[in-house]
Structure formats: structure tokens, C-alpha cells
Coordinates of C-alpha atoms in Angstrom, one line a residue:
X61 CA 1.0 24.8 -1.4
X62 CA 1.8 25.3 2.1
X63 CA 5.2 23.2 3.0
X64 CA 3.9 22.4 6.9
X65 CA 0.6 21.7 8.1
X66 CA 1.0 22.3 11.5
X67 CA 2.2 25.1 13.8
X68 CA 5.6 24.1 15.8
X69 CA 8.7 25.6 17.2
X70 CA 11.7 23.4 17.4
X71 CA 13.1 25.3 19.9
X72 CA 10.3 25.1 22.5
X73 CA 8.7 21.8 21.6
X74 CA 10.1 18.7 23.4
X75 CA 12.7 16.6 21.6
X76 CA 13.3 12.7 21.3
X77 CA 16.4 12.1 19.6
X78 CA 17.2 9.3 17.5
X79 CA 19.6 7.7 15.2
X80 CA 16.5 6.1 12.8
X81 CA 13.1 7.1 12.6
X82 CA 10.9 4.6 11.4
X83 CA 7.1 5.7 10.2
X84 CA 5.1 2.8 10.0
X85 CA 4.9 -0.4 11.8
X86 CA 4.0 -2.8 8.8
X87 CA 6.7 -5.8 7.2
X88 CA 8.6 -3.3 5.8
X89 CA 9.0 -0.8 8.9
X90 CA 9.5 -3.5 11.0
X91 CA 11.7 -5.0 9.0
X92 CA 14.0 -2.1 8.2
X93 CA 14.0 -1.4 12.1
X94 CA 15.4 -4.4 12.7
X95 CA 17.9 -4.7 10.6
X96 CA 19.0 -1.3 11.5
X97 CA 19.1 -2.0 15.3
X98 CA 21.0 -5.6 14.2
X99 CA 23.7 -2.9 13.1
X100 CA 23.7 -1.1 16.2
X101 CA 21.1 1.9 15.4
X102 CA 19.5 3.2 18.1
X103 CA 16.1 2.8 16.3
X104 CA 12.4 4.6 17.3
X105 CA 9.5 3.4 15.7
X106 CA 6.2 5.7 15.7
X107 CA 2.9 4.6 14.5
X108 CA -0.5 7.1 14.6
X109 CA -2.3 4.0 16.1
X110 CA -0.8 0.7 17.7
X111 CA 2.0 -1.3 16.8
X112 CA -0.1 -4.1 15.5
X113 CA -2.1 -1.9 13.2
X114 CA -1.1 -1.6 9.9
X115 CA -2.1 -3.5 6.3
X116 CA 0.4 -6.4 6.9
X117 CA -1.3 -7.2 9.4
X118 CA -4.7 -7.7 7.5
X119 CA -2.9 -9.2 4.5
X120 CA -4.2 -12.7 3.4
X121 CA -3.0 -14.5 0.7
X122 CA 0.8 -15.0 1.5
X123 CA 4.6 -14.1 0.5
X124 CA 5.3 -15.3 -2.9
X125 CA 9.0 -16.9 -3.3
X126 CA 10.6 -19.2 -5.2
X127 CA 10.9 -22.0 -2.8
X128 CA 9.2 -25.0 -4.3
X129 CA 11.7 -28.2 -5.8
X130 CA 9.7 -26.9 -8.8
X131 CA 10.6 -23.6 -9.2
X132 CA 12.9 -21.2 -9.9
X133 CA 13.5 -17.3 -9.2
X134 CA 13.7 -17.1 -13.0
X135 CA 10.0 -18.1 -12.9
X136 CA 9.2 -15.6 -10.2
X137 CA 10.5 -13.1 -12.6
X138 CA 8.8 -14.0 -15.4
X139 CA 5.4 -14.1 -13.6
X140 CA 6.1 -10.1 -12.3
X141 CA 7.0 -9.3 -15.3
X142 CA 3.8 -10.5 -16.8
X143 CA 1.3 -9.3 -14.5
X144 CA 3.3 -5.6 -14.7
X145 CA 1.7 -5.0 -17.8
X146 CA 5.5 -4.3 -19.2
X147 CA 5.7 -1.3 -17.0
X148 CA 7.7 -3.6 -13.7
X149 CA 11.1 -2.6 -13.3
X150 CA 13.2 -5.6 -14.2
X151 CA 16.1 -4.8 -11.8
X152 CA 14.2 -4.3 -8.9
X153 CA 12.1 -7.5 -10.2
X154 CA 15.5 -9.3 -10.5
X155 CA 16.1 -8.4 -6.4
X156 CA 13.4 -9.3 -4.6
X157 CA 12.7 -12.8 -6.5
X158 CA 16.6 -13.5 -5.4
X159 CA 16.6 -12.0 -2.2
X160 CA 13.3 -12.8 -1.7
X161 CA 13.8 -16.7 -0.4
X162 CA 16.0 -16.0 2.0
X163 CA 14.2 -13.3 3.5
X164 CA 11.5 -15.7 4.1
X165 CA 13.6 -18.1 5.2
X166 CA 15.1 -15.5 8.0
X167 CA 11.7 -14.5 9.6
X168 CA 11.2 -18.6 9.3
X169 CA 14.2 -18.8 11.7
X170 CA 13.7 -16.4 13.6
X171 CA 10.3 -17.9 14.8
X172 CA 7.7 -16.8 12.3
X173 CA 5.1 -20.2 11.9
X174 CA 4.1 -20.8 8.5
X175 CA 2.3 -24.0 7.7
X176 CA 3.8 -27.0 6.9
X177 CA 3.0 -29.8 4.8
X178 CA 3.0 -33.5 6.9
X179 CA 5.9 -34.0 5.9
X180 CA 7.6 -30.8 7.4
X181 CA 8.0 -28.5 4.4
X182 CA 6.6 -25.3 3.7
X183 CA 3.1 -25.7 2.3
X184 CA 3.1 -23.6 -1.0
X185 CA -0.4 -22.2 -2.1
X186 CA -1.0 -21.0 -5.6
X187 CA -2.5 -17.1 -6.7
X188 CA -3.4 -15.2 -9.9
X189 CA -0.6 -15.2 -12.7
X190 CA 1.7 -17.7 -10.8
X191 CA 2.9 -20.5 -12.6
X192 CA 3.6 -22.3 -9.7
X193 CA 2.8 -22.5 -6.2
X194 CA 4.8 -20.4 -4.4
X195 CA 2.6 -18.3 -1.7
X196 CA 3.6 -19.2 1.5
X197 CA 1.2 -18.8 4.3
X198 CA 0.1 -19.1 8.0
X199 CA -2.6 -20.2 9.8
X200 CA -4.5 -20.8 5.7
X201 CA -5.7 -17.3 5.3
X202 CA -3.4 -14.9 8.4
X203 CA -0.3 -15.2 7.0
X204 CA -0.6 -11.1 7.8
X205 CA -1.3 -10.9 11.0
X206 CA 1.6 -13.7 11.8
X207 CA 4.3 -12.2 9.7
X208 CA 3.1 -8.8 12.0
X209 CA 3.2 -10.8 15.3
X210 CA 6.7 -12.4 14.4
X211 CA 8.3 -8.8 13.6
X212 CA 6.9 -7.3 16.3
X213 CA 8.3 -10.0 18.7
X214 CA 11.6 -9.8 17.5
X215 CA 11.8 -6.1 17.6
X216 CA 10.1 -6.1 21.2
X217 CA 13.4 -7.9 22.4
X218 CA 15.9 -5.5 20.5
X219 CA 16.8 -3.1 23.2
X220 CA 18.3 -0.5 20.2
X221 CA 14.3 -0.5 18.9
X222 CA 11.8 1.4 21.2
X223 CA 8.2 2.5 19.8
X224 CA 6.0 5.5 20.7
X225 CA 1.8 4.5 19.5
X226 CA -1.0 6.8 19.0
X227 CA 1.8 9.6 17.3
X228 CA 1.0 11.1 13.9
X229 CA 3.8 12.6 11.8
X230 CA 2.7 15.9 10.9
X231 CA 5.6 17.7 8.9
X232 CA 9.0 16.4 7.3
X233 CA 12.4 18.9 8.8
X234 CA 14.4 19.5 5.9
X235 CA 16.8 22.2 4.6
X236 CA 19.0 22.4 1.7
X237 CA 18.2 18.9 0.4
X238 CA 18.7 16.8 3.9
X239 CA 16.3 15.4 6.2
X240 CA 16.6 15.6 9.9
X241 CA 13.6 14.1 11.3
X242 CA 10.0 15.2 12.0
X243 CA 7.4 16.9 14.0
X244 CA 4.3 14.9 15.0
X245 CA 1.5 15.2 17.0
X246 CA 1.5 12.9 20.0
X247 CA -1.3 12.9 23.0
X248 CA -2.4 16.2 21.7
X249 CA 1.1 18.2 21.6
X250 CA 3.9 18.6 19.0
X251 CA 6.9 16.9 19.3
X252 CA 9.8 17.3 17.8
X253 CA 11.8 13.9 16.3
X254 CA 15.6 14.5 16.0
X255 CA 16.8 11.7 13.7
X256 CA 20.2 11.0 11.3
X257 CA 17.9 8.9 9.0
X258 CA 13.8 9.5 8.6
X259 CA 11.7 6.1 7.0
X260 CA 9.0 6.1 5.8
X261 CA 6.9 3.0 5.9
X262 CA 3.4 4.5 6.5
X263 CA 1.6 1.5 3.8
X264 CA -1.0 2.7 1.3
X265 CA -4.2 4.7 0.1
X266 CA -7.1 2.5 -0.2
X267 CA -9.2 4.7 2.2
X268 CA -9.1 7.9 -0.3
X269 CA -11.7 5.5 -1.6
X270 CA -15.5 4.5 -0.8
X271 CA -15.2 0.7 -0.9
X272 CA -11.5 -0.4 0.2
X273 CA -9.8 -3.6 1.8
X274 CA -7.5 -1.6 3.7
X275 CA -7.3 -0.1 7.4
X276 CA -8.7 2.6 8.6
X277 CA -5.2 4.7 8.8
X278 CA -4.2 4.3 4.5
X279 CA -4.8 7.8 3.8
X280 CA -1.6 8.3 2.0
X281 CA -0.2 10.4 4.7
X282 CA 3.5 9.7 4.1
X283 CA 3.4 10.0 0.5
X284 CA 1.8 13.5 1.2
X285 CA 4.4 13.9 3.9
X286 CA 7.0 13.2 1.5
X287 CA 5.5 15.2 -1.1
X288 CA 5.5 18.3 0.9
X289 CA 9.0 18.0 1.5
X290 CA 10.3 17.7 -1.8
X291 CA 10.1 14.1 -2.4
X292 CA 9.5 12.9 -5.9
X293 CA 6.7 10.3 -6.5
X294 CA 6.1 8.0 -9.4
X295 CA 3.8 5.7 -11.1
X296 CA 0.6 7.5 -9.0
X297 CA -1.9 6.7 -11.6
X298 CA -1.5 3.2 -10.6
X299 CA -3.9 1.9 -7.9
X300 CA -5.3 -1.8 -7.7
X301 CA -8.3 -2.9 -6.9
X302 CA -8.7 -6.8 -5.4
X303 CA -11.0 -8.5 -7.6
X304 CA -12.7 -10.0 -4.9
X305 CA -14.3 -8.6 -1.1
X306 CA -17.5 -9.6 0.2
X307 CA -20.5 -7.4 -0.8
X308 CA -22.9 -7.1 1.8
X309 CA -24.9 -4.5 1.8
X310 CA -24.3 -3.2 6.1
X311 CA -20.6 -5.3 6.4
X312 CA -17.4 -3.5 5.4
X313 CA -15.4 -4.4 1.9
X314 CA -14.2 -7.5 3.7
X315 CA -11.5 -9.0 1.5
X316 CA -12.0 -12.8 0.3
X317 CA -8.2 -13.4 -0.4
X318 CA -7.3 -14.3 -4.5
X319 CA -6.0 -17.9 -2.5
X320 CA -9.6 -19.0 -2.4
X321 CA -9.7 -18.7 -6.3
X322 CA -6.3 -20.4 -6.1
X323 CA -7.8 -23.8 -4.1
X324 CA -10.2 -23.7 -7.4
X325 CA -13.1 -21.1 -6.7
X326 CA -15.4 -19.8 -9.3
X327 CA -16.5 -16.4 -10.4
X328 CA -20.5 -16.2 -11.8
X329 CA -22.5 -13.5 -12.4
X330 CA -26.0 -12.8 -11.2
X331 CA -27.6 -14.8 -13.7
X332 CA -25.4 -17.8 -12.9
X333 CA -23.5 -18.2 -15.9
X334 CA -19.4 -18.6 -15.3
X335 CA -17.7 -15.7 -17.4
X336 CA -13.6 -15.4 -16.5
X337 CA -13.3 -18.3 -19.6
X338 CA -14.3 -15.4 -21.8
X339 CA -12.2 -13.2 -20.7
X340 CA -8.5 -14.5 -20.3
X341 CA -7.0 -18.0 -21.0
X342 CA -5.7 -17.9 -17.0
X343 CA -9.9 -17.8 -16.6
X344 CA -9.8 -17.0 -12.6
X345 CA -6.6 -16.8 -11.7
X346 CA -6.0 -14.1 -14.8
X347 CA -4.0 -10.9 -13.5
X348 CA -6.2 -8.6 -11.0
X349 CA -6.6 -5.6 -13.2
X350 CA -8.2 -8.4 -15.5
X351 CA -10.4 -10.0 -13.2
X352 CA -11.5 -7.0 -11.3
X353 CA -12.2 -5.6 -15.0
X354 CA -14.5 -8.4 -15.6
X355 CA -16.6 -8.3 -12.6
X356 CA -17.0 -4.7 -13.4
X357 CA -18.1 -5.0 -17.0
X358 CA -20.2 -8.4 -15.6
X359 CA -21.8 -6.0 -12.7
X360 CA -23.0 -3.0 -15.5
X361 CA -24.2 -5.9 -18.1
X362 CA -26.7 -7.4 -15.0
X363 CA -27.5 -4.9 -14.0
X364 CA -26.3 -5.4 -9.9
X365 CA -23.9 -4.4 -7.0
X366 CA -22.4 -7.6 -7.1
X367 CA -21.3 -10.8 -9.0
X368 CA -20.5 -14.5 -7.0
X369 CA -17.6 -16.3 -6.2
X370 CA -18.6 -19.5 -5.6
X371 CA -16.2 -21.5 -2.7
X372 CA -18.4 -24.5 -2.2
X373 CA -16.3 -26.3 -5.0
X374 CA -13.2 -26.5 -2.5
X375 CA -12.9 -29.8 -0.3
X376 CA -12.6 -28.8 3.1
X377 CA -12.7 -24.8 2.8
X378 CA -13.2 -23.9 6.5
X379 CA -10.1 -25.4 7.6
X380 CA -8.1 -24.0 4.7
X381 CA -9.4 -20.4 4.5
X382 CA -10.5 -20.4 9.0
X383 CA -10.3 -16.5 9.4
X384 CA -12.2 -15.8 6.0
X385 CA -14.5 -18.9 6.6
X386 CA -15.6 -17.7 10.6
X387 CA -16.1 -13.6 9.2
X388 CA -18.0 -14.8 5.7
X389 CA -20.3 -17.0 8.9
X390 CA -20.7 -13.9 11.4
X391 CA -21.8 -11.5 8.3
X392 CA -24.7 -14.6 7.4
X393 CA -22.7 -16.4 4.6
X394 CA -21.9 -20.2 4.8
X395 CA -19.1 -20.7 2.1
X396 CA -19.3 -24.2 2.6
X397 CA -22.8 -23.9 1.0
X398 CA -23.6 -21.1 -0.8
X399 CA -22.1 -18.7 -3.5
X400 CA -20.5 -15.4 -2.1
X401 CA -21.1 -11.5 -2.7
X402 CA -18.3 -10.2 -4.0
X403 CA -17.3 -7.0 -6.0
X404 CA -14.0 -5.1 -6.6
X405 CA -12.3 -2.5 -4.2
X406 CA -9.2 -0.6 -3.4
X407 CA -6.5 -2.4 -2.0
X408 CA -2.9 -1.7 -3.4
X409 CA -0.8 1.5 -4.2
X410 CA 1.7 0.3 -7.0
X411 CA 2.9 4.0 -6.9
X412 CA 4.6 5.9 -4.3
X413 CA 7.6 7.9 -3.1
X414 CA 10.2 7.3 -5.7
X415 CA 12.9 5.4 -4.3
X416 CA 16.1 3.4 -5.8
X417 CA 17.0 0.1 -4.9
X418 CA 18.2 1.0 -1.2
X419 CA 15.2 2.8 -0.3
X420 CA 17.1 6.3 -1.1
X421 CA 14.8 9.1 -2.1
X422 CA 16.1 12.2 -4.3
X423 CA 16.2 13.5 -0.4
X424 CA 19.4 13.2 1.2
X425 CA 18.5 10.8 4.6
X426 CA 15.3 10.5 3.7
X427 CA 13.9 6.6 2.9
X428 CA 11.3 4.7 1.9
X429 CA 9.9 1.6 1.7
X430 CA 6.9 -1.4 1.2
X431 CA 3.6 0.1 -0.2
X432 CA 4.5 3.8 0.2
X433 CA 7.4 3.7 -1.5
X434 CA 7.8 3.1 -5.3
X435 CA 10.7 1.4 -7.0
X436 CA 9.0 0.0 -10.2
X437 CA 8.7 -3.4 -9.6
X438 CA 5.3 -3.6 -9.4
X439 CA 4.5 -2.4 -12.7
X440 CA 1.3 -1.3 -13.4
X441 CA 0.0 -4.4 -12.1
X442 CA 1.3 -6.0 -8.7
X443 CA 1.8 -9.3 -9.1
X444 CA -0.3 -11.4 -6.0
X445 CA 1.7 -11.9 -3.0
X446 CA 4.6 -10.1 -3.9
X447 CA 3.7 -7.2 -1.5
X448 CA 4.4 -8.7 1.8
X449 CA 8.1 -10.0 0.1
X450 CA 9.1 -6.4 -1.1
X451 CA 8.4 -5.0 2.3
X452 CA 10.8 -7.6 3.6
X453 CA 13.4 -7.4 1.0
X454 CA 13.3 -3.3 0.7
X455 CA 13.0 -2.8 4.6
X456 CA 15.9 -4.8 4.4
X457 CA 18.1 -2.9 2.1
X458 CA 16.7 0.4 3.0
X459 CA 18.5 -0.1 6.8
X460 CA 21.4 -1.5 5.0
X461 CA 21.9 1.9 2.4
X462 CA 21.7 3.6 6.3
X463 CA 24.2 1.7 8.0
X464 CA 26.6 1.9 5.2
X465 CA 26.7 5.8 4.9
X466 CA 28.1 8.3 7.9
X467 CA 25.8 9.0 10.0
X468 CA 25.6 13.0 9.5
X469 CA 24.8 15.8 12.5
X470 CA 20.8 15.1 13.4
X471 CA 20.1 18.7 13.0
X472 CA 22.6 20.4 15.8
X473 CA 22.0 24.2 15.6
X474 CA 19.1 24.3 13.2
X475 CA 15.9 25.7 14.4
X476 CA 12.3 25.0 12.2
X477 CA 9.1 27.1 13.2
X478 CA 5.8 27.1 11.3
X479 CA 2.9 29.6 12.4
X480 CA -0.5 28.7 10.6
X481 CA -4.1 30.1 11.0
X482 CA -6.0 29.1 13.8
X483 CA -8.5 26.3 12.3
X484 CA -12.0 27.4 11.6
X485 CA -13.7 24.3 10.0
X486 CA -15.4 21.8 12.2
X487 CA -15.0 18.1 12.6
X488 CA -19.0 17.9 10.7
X489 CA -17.5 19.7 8.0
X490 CA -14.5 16.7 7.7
X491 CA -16.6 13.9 7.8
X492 CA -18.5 15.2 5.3
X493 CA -15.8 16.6 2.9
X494 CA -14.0 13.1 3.3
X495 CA -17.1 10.7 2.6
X496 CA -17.8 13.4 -0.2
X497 CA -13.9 13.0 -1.5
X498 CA -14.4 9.0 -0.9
X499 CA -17.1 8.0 -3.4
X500 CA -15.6 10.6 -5.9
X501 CA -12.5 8.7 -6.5
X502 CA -14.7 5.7 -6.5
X503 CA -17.1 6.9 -9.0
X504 CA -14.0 9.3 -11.2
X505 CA -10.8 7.4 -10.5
X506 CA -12.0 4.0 -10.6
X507 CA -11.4 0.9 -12.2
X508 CA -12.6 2.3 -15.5
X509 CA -11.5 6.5 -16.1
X510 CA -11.8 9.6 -18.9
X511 CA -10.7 12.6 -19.3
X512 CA -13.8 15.0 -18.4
X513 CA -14.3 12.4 -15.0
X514 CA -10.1 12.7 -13.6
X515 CA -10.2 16.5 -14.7
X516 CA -13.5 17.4 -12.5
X517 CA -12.1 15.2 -9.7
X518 CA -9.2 16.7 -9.8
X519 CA -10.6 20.5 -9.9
X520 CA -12.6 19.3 -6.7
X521 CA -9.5 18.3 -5.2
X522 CA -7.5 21.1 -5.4
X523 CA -10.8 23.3 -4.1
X524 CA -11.1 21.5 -1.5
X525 CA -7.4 21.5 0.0
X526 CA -6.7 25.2 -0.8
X527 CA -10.3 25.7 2.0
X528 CA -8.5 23.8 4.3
X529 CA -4.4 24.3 3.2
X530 CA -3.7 27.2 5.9
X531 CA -5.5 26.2 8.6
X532 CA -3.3 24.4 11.2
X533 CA -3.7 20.5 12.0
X534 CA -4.9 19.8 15.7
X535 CA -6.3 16.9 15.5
X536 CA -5.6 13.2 13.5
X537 CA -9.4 13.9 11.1
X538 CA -7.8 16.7 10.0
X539 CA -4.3 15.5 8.9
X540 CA -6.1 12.6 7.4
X541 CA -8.5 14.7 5.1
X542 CA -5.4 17.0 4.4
X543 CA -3.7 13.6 3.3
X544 CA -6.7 12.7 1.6
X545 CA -7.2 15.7 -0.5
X546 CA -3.6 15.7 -1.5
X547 CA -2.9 12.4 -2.9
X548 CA -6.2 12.4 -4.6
X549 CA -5.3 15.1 -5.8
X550 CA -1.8 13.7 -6.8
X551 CA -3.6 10.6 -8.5
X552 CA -5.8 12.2 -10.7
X553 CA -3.2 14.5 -12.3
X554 CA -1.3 11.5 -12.7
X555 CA -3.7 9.9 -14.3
X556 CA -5.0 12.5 -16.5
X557 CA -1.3 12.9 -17.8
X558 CA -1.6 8.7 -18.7
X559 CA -3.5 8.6 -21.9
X560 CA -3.7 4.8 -22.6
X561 CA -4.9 1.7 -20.4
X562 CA -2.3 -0.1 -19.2
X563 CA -2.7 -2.9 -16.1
X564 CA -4.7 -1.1 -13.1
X565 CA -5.0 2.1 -15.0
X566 CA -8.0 2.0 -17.5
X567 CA -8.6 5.1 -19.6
X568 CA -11.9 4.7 -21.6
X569 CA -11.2 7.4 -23.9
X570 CA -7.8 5.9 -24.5
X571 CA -8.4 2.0 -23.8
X572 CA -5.6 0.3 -25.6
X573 CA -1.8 0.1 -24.3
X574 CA 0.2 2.8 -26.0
X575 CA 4.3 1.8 -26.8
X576 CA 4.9 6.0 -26.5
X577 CA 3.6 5.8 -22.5
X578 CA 6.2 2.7 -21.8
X579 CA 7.9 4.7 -18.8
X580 CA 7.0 5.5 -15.2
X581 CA 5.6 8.8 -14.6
X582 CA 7.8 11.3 -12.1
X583 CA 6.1 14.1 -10.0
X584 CA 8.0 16.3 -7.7
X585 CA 6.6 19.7 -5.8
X586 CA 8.3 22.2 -7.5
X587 CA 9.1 20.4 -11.1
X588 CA 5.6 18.9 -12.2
X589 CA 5.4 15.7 -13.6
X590 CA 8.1 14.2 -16.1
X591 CA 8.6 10.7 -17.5
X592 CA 11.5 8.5 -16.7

């Protein structure tokens, strides 16, 4: 497997020089920048689209912390634990649900607008596996896009924190175990990134799949980056998918956010009987893997595309759900008054770029953090709402493990030069190859997987990225089917290697939980994969 993807020349490109380089403009990108630049970093964020593009900034639901006079970080705990499927990390699970309030709490003061309750506290929503409520929102259904706007407004006015849009990172600089920064591909020519410290923040990989929730830019591109480099991932097997995004044939996977089923939705199937009863004692508010399970199995025994959650139950619904409420009414569906399309799609990586409880990779100066990164607490199962709070607690911790160590040479008198093949393939033959790659790991790596399915995905994979391996990367399509290829690739061995079911990974040849495959699965370049 070739280490670069592009063709570069240290020497020759042009430099930026930095002290952090942050990949990713999400919570946890943002986040870590400004920490770092509250430390006195000089700080440049790059993103391969704009600033405000990223999956925070579509998320829903909330940030789940303990903030309620009801509730307790203890509880938070618990309910990770639960929904983890007894593969969550209990240290890192002990960190963010006690870290996790006042991270909140910080981005509160420092101007983020959550809603309030009349009397002027937080209002506290409710979501799958919770015990109490303890999602904290904005605007009802954009706590996403708010908790972007808020980050980036506080970095705007951080002089230490510049940005540079529409720039891909193409290739991660590294020799004898260290990272010193990157090349990327920016208005058409390489450039080459000089940095102390590299993050990556680039969010997740719900695009390797046909029917997805997430932005057009989660290919997986910095956990291939990272790969390629050296970087060891874990827990790969391990994608969710939401339960619940509008199924219209024409419309995109629109997400209805698990919130709606907290205000006391309902889930029927076509022939309008109510089935989450039957399935778990939590009914609709059971963990996701469960409920997006159940629509699944609901879906094959009618016979349809689809099953329906029905909204119209909820007193004043457009007011407390406005964003999904207006989209639903553009796409021709009144919530208020009728039952909603829905079926399940890809929407969160638990696995990632291994990392420890700073961010720290098993590459020196190289970090990682929110969904690219992997530190165990999700589990198998992420627990709802915990996603935007562990990109503020890690992006967090991840500038403060930076701050804390020396700051080493940023690559004075080291030279990197990569020389590929000129590429051959057209843009046709992308498209094509990356729909075709799409509604294979919908229809093989699913929410229900075997043996003989994962093995011919995964042979399809690997002949697919060896056609294109050696041809240099010009152009974004290309280093996004590259990316594609890769961590499809990287998922299906992972699963194959997983021979149980355990939260978002269901094996039908091996469908029961197995104590033997209790551990996270490790897989580095040049090792293979391990357990640990």
C-alpha cells in the first residue's frame, strides 16, 4: 500500500508554518483550537470545504450532561455503559460524564444560546437509553448548528487561530515515529503545512454508505490519512446507524432526530400495528442498534422501504422540533398530521484512530479527536447525545496533552518528496466506482452482516484501490474515493475478524454476544489487527 497519494516536493512547494494544525472544523476541532490558542499556540485550522461545514453542524438531538437537580454523573455513566453493549471504555466514560458539565457550561459562558426553561434554566430534553433528561439543546432541534456558530465565533476573535477553507489534506509527514505536519491540496496546488503538533478532527464515514445522515465530506479521509502514516485504529467494525431519517423516495436520508421519540413519538410498521413493545422493555427509546434492528426486521416482515414514526402524538411539535418540522413540510410531510417515512441509515463511527485519553496516537505529535478518533467510550453502541460532549471534552484535553509537552523542531532540515503515476482514470469512472462502493457497504456491511457478504466486500475493496493506489490525487473526487475504498476496506476486515453480534455490529452467522470477543479490536499498517 502506497504511503502518499499525491506527488509533492517539500522543498519546492510553498510552506505555511505552524505551531498546531488542526484538520477539521467540527466541536472537537474547534474546540481543541481554542483551547490551544488560549495557551498561546499559534493555531491554523484547514477544512476541505467551509468552516461551517462539518457533522456538528447538522447534529440535532443535543449534548448529553448531567446537569439536571435530578441527576448525577454517576447516572450518565451508567446509561454509556449500558448502551455500549459492555464494550465502552469505563475510564474514558468516567471523563467525559465529569468533565462533561462544565464543558457545557464553558461554551454557555462564552455565548453559546441554549434554550431555557421560563424560569431561566437549561431546558433538559430526554433520548434513547437516558434515564433522565439530560440533552441539552438550542433552538428545539439545531443545537448543531449553534454549538458550530458559537465555536466558530469565539475562534474568529482569537488572533493565535487563523483558518485556510476549500484545502484537502492529502498525505501525513512523518519519519522515525514523529509527525511534522502535512501536504494538502489547496486551489489546485500542493502545499506544504509545517506544524509541531498535527490534529486530526476530520468527523466520520457515513458517506462510504448509500443511505447516510451525514455531510457530503465523511468519507473517512483522516482515518485513511492516519492509517497511511502508521496510525493504529480500533473498534472499526463498529458503525451506527440512526434508527430514524425520513424515507422519501427523491429527498436525501434526512435525519428525524431520536428527541422526537423522546417528546413521546411512535414507531408503526406499514400495516399499522406499534412493534418497539415487543422488542425491548425501553420500547422507543431502547438503544439505537435496537431500534434500528427492529425497523429492519419490521421493513423485511412487510415487505416495504419503510416503517412510520408517528409525531402527531406530541402537543405543539412544530415549535419544539422547527428545523425538522419546516424540512419534513418542504419534502410534502405535515408532522403535525400525518405519520412519517422513516428507515435506518449511517450516521456515527464509534471506531477510529486509536487514541488515549489526551488525544495522543501511537504517533509521536500526532492527535486525534471527536468522531475520528477512538478512545472506547463509545462502546459498540454510542449512547445518544454523547457525541457532541466528547468532541468538547477530548478537543479539550487533546490541546491540553499539546501544551503540556515541548514543543519539538517542526521539521527544520527534513525534506519529503513523493513521485506517483500520472492519473489515467476519469472522473465517470469515480462516480461510478463510488456509487458502486456506496450501496455495497449498504447491502454487505449493513445493519445485519455474514461471513461470505464482509469477505466479497471486502475482496471488492481491495480491487478496487490497488486500480487506483498509484495513480496520483489531483483533484478532491479522487482523494475521496481513495478514502472511500480504504476505510471500507478497513471496516470489513474488521468486521470479518468480529465473530459475534454485539451493539451496532450484527453478525448473522454469529448473532449472539460472545464473552471471548469482550475487547476492542486494534489495526495498524504494518502489524494487522490484534485485540486489546
Amino acid at each position: 500500500m502506497e504511503t502518499y497519494w499525491t506527488s509533492f516536493d517539500t522543498k519546492t512547494a510553498p510552506c505555511i508554518s505552524t505551531d498546531v494544525l488542526v484538520i477539521g472544523s467540527g466541536a472537537a476541532g474547534l474546540q481543541a483550537a481554542w483551547s490551544a490558542a488560549e495557551a498561546g499556540r499559534r493555531v491554523l485550522v484547514v477544512v476541505r470545504d467551509e468552516l461551517a461545514d462539518s457533522n456538528t453542524a447538522k447534529a440535532q438531538g443535543g449534548i448529553a450532561a448531567a446537569l439536571g437537580h435530578d441527576d448525577d454523573p454517576r447516572l450518565h455513566f451508567h446509561d454509556t455503559l449500558v448502551a455500549g453493549a459492555g464494550l465502552t471504555d469505563e475510564t474514558m466514560a468516567e471523563i467525559v460524564v465529569t468533565e462533561g458539565p462544565g464543558a457545557v457550561l464553558d461554551l454557555l459562558h462564552h455565548g453559546a444560546r441554549f434554550d431555557r426553561n421560563p424560569d431561566g434554566t437549561l431546558a433538559l430534553g430526554r433520548e434513547g437509553c437516558h434515564s433522565r433528561n439530560r440533552i441539552v439543546h438550542a433552538n428545539g432541534d439545531s443545537t448543531g448548528a449553534e454549538v458550530s456558530r458559537a465555536l466558530r465565533e469565539i475562534t474568529g476573535k482569537e488572533s493565535r487561530i487563523k483558518s485556510l477553507e476549500h484545502c484537502y489534506v492529502t498525505d501525513l509527514l512523518v519519519k522515525q515515529g514523529t509527525c511534522y505536519g502535512a501536504m494538502a491540496l489547496h486551489e489546485g496546488n500542493m502545499v506544504h503545512l509545517k506544524a509541531h503538533d498535527v490534529v486530526i478532527a476530520t468527523g466520520g464515514v457515513g458517506r462510504l454508505f448509500a443511505h447516510t445522515t451525514n455531510p457530503e465530506g465523511a468519507t473517512g479521509s483522516g482515518i485513511a490519512l492516519a492509517y497511511r502514516a502508521g496510525a493504529e485504529l480500533m473498534d472499526m467494525e463498529f458503525v451506527q446507524f440512526h434508527p430514524t431519517a425520513l424515507a422519501l423516495p427523491g429527498h436525501p436520508s434526512f435525519l428525524v432526530s431520536e428527541a422526537v421519540r423522546g417528546a413521546g413519538a411512535l414507531l408503526y410498521n406499514t400495516r399499522g400495528e406499534r412493534f418497539m413493545p415487543g422488542y425491548h422493555p425501553m420500547k422507543e427509546l431502547a438503544p439505537r442498534d435496537v431500534v434500528a434492528r427492529a425497523i429492519a426486521t419490521e421493513m423485511k416482515h412487510c415487505g416495504s422501504d419503510h416503517v412510520l414514526l408517528d409525531a402527531t402524538v406530541i402537543d405543539r411539535v412544530e415549535q419544539k422540533f422547527p428545523m425538522i418540522y419546516k424540512t419534513l413540510k418542504e419534502y410534502g410531510v405535515d408532522m403535525k398530521k400525518e405519520r412519517i417515512p422513516i428507515a435506518p441509515a449511517a450516521h456515527y463511527m464509534m471506531g477510529g484512530i486509536r487514541t488515549d485519553a489526551w488525544g495522543r496516537t501511537n504517533i509521536n505529535h500526532l492527535y486525534a479527536c471527536g468522531e475520528a478518533a477512538c478512545t472506547g467510550l463509545q462502546g459498540a453502541n454510542r449512547l445518544a447525545s454523547n457525541s457532541l460532549l466528547e468532541g468538547l471534552v477530548f478537543g479539550r484535553r487533546t490541546a491540553q496533552a499539546i501544551c503540556n509537552e515541548r514543543q519539538p523542531e517542526a521539521g527544520e532540515g527534513l525534506e519529503w518528496r513523493s513521485a506517483l503515476a500520472a492519473c489515467t482514470t476519469t472522473p465517470e469512472q469515480w462516480a461510478e466506482d463510488r456509487k458502486a462502493a456506496q450501496e455495497r457497504m449498504s447491502r454487505q456491511l449493513g445493519i445485519a452482516r455474514d461471513q461470505e457478504d464482509i469477505q466479497e466486500a471486502r475482496n471488492c475493496f481491495a480491487a478496487r484501490l490497488a486500480q487506483y493506489e498509484k495513480e496520483t490525487a489531483t483533484t478532491y473526487e479522487l482523494l475521496d474515493l481513495k478514502s472511500q475504498l480504504l476505510v471500507s476496506w478497513l471496516i470489513a476486515g474488521a468486521a470479518l475478524e468480529r465473530q459475534e453480534s454485539r451493539g451496532a455490529h450484527y453478525r448473522l452467522d454469529f448473532p449472539k454476544p460472545r464473552e471471548c470477543w469482550r475487547h476492542h479490536s486494534v489495526e495498524e499498517r504494518e502489524g494487522g489487527m490484534a485485540h486489546a
